[in-house]
Coordinates of C-alpha atoms (C1' of nucleotides) in Angstrom, one line a residue:
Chain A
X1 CA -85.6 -9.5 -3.4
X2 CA -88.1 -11.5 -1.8
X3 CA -89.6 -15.3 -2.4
X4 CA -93.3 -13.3 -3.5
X5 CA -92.4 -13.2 -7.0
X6 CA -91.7 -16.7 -7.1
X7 CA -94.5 -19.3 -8.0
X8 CA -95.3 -22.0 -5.6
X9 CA -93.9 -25.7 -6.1
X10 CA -95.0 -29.1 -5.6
X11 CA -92.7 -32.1 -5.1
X12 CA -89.3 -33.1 -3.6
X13 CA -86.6 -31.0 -2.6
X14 CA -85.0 -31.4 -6.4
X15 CA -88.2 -29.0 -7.8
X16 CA -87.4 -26.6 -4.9
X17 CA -83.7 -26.5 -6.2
X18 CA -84.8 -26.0 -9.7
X19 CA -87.4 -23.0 -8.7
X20 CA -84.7 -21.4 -6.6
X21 CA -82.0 -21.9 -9.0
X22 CA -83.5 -20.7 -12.0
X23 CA -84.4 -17.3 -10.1
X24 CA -81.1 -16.9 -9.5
X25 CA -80.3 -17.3 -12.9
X26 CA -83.0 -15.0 -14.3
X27 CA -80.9 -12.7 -12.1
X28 CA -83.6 -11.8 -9.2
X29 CA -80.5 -11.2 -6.4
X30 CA -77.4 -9.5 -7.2
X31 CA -74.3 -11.2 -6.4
X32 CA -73.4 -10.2 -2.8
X33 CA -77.3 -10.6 -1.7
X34 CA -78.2 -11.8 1.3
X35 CA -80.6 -15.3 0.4
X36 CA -83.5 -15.9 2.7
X37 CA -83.2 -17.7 5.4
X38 CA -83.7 -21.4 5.3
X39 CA -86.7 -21.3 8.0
X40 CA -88.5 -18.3 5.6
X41 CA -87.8 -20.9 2.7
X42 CA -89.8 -23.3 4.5
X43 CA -92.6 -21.5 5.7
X44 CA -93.0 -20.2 2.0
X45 CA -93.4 -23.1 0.1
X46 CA -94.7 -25.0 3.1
X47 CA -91.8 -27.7 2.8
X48 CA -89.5 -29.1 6.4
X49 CA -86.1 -27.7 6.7
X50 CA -84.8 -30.5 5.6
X51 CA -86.1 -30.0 2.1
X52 CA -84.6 -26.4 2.4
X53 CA -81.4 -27.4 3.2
X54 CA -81.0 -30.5 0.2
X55 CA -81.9 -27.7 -1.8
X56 CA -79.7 -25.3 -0.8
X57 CA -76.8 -28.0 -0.5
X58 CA -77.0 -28.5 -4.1
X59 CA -77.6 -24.6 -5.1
X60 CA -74.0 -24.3 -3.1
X61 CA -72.5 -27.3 -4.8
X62 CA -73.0 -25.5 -8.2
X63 CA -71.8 -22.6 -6.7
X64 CA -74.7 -20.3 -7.1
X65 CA -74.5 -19.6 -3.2
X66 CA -72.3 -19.3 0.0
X67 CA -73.3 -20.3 3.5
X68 CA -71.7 -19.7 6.6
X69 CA -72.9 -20.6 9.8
X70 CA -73.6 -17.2 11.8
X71 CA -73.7 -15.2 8.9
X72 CA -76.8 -16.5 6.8
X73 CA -76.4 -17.1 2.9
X74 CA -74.9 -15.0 0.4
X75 CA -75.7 -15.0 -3.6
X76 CA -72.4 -15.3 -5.8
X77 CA -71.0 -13.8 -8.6
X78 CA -71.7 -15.1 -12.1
X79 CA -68.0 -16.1 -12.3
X80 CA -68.2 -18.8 -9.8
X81 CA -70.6 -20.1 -11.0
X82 CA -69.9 -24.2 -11.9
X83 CA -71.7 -24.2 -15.6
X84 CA -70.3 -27.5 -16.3
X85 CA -72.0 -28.6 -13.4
X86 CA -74.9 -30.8 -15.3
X87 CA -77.5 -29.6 -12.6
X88 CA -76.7 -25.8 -14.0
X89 CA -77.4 -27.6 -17.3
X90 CA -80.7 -28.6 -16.1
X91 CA -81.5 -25.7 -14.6
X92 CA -80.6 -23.6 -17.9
X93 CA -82.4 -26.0 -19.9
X94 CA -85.7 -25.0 -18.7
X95 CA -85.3 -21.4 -18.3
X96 CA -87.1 -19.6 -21.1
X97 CA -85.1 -16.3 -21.0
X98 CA -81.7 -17.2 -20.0
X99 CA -79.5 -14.7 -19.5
X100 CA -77.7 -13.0 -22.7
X101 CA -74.2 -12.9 -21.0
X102 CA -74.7 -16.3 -20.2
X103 CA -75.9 -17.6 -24.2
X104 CA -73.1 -15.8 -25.5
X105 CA -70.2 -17.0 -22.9
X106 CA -71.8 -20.9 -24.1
X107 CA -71.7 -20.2 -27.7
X108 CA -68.1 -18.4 -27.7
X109 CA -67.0 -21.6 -25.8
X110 CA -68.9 -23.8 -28.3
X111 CA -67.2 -21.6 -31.4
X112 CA -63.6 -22.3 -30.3
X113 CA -63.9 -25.9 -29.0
X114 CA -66.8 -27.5 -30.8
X115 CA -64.4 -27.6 -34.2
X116 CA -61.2 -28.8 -32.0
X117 CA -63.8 -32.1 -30.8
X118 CA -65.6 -32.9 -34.2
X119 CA -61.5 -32.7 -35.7
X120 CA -61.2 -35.0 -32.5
X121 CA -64.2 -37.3 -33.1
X122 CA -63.4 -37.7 -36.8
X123 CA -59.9 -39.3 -35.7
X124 CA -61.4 -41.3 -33.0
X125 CA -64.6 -42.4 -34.1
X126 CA -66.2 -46.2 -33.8
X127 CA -68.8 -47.8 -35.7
X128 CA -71.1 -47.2 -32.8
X129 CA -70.6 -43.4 -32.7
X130 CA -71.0 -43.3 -36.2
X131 CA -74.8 -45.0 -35.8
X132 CA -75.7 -42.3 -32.8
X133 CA -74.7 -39.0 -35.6
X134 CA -76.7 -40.9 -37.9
X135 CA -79.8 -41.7 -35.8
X136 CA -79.6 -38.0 -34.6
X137 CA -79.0 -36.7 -38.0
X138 CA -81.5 -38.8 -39.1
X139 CA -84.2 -37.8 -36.5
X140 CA -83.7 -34.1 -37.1
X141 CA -84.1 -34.7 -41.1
X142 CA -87.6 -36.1 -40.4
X143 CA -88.6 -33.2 -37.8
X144 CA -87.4 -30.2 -40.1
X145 CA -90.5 -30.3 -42.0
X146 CA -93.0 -29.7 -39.3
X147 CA -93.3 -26.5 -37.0
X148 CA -95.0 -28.2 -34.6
X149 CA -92.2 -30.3 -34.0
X150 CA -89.5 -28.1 -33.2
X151 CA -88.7 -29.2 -29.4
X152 CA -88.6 -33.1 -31.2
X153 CA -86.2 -31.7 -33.3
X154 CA -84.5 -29.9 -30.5
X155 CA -83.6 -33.0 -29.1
X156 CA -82.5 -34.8 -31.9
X157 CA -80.0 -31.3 -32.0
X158 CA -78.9 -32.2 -29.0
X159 CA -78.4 -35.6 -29.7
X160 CA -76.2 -34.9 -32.4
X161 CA -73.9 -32.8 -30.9
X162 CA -74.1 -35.2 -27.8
X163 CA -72.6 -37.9 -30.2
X164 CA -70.2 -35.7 -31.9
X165 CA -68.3 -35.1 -28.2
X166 CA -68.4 -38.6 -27.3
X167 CA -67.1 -39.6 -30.5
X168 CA -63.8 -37.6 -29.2
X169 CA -63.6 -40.9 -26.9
X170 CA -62.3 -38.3 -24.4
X171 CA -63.5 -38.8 -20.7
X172 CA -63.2 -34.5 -20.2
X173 CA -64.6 -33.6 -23.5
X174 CA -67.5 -36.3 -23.5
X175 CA -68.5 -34.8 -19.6
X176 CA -69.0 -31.3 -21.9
X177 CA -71.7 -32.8 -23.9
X178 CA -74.3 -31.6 -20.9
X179 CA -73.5 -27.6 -21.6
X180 CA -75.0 -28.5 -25.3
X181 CA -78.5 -28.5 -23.6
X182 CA -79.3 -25.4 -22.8
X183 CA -77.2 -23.5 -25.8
X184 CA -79.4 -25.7 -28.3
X185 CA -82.4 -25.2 -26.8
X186 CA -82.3 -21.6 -26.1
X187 CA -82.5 -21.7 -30.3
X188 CA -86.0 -22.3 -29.8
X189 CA -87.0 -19.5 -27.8
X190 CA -84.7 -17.0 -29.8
X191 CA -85.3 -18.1 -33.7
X192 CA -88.3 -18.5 -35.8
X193 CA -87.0 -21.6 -37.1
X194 CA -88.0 -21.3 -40.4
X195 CA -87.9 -23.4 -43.0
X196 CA -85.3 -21.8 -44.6
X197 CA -82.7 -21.7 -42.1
X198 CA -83.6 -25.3 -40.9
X199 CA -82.9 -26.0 -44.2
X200 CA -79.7 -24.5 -43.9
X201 CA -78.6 -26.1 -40.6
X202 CA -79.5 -29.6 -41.4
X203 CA -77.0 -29.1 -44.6
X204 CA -74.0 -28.2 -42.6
X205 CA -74.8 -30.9 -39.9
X206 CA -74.5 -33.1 -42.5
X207 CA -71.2 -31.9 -44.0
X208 CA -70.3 -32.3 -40.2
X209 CA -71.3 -36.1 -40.1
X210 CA -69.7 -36.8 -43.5
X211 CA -66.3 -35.8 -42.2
X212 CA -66.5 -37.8 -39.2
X213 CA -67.4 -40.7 -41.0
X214 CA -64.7 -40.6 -43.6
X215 CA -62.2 -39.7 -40.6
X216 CA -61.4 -36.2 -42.2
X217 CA -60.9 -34.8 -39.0
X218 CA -59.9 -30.9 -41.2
X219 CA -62.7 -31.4 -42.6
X220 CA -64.5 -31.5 -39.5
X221 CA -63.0 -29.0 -38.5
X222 CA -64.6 -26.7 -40.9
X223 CA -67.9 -28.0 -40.6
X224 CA -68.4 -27.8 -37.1
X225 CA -67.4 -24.1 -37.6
X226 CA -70.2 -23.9 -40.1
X227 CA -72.7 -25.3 -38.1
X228 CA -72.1 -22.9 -35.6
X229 CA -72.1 -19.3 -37.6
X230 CA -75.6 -20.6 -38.4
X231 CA -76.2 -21.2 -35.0
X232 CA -74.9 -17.5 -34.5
X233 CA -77.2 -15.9 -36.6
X234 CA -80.6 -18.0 -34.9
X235 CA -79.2 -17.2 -31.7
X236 CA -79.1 -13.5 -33.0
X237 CA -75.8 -13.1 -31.8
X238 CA -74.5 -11.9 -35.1
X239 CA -77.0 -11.4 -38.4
Chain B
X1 CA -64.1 -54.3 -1.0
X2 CA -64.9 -52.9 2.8
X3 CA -63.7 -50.0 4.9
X4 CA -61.0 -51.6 6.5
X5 CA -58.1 -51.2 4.4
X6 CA -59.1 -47.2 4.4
X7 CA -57.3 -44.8 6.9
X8 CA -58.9 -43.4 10.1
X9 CA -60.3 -39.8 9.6
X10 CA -60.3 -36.8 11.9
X11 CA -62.5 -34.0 11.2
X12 CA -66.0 -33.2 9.6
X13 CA -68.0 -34.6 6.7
X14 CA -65.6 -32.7 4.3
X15 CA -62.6 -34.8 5.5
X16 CA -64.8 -37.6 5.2
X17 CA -66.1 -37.1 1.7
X18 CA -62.5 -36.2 0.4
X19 CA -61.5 -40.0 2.1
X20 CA -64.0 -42.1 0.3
X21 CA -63.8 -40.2 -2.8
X22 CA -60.1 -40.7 -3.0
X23 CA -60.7 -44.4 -2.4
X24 CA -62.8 -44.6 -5.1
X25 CA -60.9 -42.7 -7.4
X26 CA -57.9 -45.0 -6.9
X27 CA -60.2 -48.0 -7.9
X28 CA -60.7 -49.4 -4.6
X29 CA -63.8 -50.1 -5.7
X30 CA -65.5 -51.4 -9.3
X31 CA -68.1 -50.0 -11.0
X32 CA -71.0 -51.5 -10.3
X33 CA -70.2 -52.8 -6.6
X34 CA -72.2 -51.5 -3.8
X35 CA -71.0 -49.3 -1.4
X36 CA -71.3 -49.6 2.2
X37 CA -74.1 -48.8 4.3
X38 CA -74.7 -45.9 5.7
X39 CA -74.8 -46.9 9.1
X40 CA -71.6 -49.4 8.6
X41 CA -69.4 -46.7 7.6
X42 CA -70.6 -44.5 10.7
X43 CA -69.9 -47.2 12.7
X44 CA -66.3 -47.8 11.3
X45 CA -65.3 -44.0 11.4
X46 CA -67.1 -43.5 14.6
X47 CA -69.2 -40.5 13.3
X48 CA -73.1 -39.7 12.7
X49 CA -75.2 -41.3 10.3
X50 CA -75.5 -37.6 9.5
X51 CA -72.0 -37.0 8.6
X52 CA -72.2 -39.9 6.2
X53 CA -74.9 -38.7 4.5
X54 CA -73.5 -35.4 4.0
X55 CA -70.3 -37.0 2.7
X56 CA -72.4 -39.6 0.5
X57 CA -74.4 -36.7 -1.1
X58 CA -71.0 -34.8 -2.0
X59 CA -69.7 -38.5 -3.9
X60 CA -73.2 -38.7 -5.4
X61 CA -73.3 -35.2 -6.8
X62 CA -69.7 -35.8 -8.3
X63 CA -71.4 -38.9 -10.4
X64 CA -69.5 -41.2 -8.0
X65 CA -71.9 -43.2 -6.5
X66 CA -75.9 -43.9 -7.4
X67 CA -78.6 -44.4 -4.5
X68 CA -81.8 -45.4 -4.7
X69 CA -84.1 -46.1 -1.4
X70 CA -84.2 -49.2 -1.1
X71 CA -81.6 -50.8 -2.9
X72 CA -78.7 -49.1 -1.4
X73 CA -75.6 -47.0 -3.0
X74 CA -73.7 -48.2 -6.1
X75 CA -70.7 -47.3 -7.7
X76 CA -70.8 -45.7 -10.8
X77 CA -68.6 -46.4 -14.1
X78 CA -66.0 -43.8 -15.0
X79 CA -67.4 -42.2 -17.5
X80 CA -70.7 -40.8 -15.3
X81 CA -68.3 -39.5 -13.0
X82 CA -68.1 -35.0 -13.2
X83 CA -64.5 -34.5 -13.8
X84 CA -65.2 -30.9 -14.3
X85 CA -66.7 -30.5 -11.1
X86 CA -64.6 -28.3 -8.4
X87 CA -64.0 -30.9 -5.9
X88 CA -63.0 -33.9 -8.1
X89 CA -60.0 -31.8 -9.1
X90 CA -59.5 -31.3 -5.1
X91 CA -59.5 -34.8 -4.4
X92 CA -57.7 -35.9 -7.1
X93 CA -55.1 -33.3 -6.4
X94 CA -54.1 -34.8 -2.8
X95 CA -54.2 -38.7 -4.5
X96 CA -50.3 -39.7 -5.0
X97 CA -51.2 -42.4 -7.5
X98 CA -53.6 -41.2 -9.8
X99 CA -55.4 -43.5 -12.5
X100 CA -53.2 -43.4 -15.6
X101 CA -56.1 -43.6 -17.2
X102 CA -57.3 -40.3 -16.1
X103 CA -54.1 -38.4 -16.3
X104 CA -53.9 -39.7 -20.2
X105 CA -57.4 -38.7 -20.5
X106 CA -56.6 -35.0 -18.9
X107 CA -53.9 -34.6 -20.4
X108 CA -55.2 -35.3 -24.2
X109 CA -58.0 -32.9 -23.3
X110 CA -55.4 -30.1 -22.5
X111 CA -53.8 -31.2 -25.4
X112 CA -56.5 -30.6 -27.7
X113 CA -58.1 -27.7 -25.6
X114 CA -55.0 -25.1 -24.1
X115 CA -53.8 -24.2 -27.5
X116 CA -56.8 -22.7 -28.5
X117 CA -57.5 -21.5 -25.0
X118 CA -53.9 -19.6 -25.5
X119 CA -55.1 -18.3 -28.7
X120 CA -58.1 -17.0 -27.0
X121 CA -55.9 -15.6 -24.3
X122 CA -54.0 -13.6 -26.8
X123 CA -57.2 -12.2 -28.1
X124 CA -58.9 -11.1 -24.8
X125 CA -55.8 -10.3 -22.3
X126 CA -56.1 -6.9 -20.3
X127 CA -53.4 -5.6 -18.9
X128 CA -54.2 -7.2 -15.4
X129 CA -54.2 -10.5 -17.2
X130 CA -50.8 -10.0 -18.7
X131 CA -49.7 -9.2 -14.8
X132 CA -50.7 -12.3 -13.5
X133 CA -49.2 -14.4 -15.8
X134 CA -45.8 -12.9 -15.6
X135 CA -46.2 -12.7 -11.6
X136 CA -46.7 -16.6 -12.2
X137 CA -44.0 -16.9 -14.7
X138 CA -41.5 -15.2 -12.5
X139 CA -42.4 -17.6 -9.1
X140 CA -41.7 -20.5 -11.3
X141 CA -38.2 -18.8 -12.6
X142 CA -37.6 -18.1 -8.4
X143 CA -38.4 -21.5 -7.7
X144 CA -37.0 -23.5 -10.4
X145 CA -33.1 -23.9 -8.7
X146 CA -33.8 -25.9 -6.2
X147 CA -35.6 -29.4 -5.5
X148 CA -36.9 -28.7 -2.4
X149 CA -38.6 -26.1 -4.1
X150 CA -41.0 -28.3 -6.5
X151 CA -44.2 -28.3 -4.9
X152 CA -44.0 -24.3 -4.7
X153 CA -42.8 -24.8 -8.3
X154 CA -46.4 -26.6 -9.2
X155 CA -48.0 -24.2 -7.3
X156 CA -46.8 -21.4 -9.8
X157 CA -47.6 -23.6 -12.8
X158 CA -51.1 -24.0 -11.7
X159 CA -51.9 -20.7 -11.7
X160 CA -49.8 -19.6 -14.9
X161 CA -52.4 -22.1 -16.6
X162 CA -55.2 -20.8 -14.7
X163 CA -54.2 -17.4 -15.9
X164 CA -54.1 -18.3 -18.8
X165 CA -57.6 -20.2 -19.1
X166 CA -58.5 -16.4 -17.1
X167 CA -57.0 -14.8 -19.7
X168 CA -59.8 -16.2 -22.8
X169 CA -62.0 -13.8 -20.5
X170 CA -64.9 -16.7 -21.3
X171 CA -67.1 -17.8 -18.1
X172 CA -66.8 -21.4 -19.4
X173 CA -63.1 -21.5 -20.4
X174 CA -62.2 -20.2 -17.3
X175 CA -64.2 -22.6 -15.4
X176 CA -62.0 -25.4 -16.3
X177 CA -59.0 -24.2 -15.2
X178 CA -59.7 -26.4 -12.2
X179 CA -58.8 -29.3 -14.3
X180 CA -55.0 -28.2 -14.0
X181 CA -54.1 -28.6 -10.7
X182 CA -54.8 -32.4 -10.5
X183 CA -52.7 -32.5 -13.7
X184 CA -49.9 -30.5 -12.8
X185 CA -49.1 -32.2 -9.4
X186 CA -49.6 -35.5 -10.8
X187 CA -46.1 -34.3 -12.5
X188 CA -44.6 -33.8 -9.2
X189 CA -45.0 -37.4 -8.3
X190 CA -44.2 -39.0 -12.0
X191 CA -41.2 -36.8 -13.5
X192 CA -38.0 -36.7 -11.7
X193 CA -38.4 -32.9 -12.4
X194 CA -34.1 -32.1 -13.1
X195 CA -33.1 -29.4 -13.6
X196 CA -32.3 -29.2 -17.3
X197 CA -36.2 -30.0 -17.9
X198 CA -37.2 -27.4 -15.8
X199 CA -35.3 -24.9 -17.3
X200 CA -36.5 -26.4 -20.7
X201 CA -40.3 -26.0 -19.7
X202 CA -39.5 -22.7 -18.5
X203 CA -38.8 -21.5 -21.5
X204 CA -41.4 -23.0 -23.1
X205 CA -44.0 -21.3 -21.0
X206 CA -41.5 -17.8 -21.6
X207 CA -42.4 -18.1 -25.5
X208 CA -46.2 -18.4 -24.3
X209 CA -46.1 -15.4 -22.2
X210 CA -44.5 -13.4 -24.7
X211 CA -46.8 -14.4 -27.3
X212 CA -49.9 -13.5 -25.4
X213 CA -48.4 -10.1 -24.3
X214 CA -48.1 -9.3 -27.9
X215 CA -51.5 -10.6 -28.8
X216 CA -49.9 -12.6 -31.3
X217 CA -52.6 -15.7 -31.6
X218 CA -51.4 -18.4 -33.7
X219 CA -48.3 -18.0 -31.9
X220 CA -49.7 -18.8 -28.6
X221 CA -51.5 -21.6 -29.7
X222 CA -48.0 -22.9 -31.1
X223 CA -46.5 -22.2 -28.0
X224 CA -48.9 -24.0 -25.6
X225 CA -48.4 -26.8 -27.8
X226 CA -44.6 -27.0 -27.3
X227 CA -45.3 -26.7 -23.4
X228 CA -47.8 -29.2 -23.6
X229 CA -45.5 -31.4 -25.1
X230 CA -42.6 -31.1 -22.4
X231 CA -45.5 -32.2 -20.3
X232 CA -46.4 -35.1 -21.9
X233 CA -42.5 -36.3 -21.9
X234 CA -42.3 -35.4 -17.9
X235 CA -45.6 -37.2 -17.4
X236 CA -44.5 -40.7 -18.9
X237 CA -46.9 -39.9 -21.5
X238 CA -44.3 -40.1 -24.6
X239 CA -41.1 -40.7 -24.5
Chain C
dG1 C1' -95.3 -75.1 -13.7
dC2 C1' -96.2 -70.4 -14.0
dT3 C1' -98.0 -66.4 -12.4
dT4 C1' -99.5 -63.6 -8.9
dG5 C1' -99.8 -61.6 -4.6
dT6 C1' -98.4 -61.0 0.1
dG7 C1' -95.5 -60.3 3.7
dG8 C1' -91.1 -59.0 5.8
dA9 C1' -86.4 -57.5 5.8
dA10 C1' -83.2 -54.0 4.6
dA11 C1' -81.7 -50.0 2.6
dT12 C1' -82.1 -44.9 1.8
dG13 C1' -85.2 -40.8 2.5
dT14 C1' -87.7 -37.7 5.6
dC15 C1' -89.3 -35.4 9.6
dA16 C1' -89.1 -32.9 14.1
dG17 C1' -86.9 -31.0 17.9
dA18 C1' -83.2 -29.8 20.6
dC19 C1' -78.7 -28.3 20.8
dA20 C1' -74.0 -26.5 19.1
dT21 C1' -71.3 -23.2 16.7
dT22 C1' -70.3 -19.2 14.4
dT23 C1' -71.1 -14.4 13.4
dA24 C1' -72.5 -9.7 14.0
dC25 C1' -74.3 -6.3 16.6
dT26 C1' -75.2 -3.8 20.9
dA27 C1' -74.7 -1.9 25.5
dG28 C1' -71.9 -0.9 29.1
dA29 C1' -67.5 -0.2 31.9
dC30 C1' -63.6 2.3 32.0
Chain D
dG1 C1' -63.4 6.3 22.3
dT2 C1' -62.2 1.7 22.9
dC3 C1' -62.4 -2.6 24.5
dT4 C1' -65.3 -6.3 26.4
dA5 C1' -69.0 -9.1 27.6
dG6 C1' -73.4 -10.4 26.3
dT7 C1' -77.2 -11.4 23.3
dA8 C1' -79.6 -12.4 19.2
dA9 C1' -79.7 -14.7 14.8
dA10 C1' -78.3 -17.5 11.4
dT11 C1' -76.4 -22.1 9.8
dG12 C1' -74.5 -26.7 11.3
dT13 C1' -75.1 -31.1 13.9
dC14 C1' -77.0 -34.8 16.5
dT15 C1' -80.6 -38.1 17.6
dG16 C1' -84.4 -41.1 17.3
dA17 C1' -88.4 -42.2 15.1
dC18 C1' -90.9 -43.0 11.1
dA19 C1' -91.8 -43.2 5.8
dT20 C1' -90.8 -45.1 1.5
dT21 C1' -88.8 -48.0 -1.8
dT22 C1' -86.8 -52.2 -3.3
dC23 C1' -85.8 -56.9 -3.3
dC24 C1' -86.7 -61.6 -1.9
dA25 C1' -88.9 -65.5 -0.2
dC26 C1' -92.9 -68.0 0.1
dA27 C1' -97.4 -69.4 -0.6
dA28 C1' -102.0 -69.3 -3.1
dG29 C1' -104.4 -69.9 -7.2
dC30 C1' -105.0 -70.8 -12.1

DNA sequence: GCTTGTGGAAATGTCAGACATTTACTAGAC
DNA sequence: GTCTAGTAAATGTCTGACATTTCCACAAGC
């Protein structure tokens, strides 16, 4: 694989991170590849070695590569691979076709732990994190009409969950939270989002913040579980 | 705070990194404080401004520390900082007196989080799984006699947990099983680790094994549970 | 008095070039 | 053939200078 294929860039050495990055994550080298070499890098996108090599320092801190000295830089294997690192969230976030193996892993974690925080979150909630479900919740009421408004309501998603994992008013589970970014908004490039199943989702989110604020953390439980197998089904994992 | 109360250091930006980061991890700084210069800590540990900023990048990708040109490098507050991310869980590993804090807040993740990790486990285990975690159940059975023999003895639990995270065959799961060894050799310096204790943990992680060799789910999530809660009485937790 | 602008100091960020170190490969001696 | 020395090629490091950002002090002007 070559850097042809890749558009050109324009800014610091963090948008030549993100370019790189998410070609690796579209899959363009195969784990064991050999990466170009740092001074190719530069005379590609025009940028000093410098640049190159903050870029490639953080592509290696989130595991996506291996440098050694003499031997050049090697692509790794999806397993290593630090998605809890909240640059890979970033990255992911703005990738339109994200890799399927990669949606799934997410949602599968999401299916097993998202019900264990919001049983979490109902025990442990404040005042305050009650406020952020309802702003959220609120915010994604009033963009579930429009179409246009989809990546608004996106966010408000997001948001939502966001709350529901700091709510936990666990340090580990709260540092989670980024990995909701990318699952969430790879809905929008995979459902229609129609009215219907918008519909749908906003009535479990709800049954999801109603639990939390009346401390039923079983009830939680439940919901969260809810919220996901609609989540399934837009993210075409199951129909 | 300043530099002076911190050890001398001997080796590359790595050694350097892992030095600060432990310092700040043990609170010798608060949240909020600025951090030393970049050319005031070169001149303290006797190395390149280049070293430091390698070092300084590492601390700032962990959530650490915050720098902005200009202004200078500022400590963050403890909830920014990536406890998920590969080399906290190598510095706090080699740091004798960890926040309590942060082994409460580990440990009520694993809490939460392991029995349903174990379910998953008993789902998903392949045969090479199942090896691994009875090769790791059988070095902590070797090494459970004798005192000397404790570190060797966290060494196997480490990676009967890590197997077992493995074991949910899920790219995120199995991404936090990094989180353990911190947790597990803080144990090493907060239990007096007897021997009737050890024998009762081993048995504890015995009914896990067995339940995830027989793909028996609930069971395995019942078991991690019991072990989890030997650990909390070892780790001062409960009493 | 209050605002506004202007300058300088101090910190991190960036660049360029040379050099060091590690690694892999190749050619030659035996 | 095998071992060894040498060479090329890649990343890692050092150094000094310069760029940029931020804050602060101070003065001008309304």
């Amino acid at each position: 694989m070559t850097l042809d294929a890749l558009p050109p860039h324009q800014g610091g050495a963090e948008q030549l991170a993100r370019l790189l990055a998410q070609a690796l994550l579209a899959g363009h080298w195969q784990p064991g590849d050999v990466f170009p070499r740092e001074l190719d890098i530069g005379k590609h996108f025009a940028v000093s070695r410098n640049q190159v090599r903050n870029a490639l320092t953080s592509l290696t801190a989130a595991g996506l590569l291996e440098r050694t000295a003499g031997r050049g830089t090697l692509v790794r294997e999806v397993g290593d691979w630090h998605l809890l690192d909240p640059l890979m969230s970033e990255w992911m976030t703005g990738l339109v076709n994200l890799d399927p193996q990669l949606v799934r892993a997410i949602y599968a974690f999401r299916f097993s732990a998202e019900p264990v925080v919001a049983g979490l979150a109902a025990q442990a909630a404040q005042a305050e994190d009650i406020e952020r479900l309802e702003s959220a919740y609120a915010g994604m009421e009033s963009s579930a009409g429009s179409v246009e408004a989809r990546a608004e309501h996106a966010e408000y998603d997001v948001a939502f969950h966001d709350a529901t994992y700091r709510a936990s008013h666990n340090l580990v589970w709260r540092q989670m939270g980024h990995l909701l970014r990318p699952s969430i908004m790879a809905l929008i490039h995979r459902s229609q989002h129609r009215t219907d199943t918008l519909d749908d989702s906003l009535a479990r989110h709800r049954q999801v913040l109603d639990a939390i604020r009346s401390h039923d953390a079983s009830a939680a439980e439940t919901a969260a579980r809810e919220v996901l197998r609609r989540t399934a089904i837009d993210l075409g994992i199951v129909s």
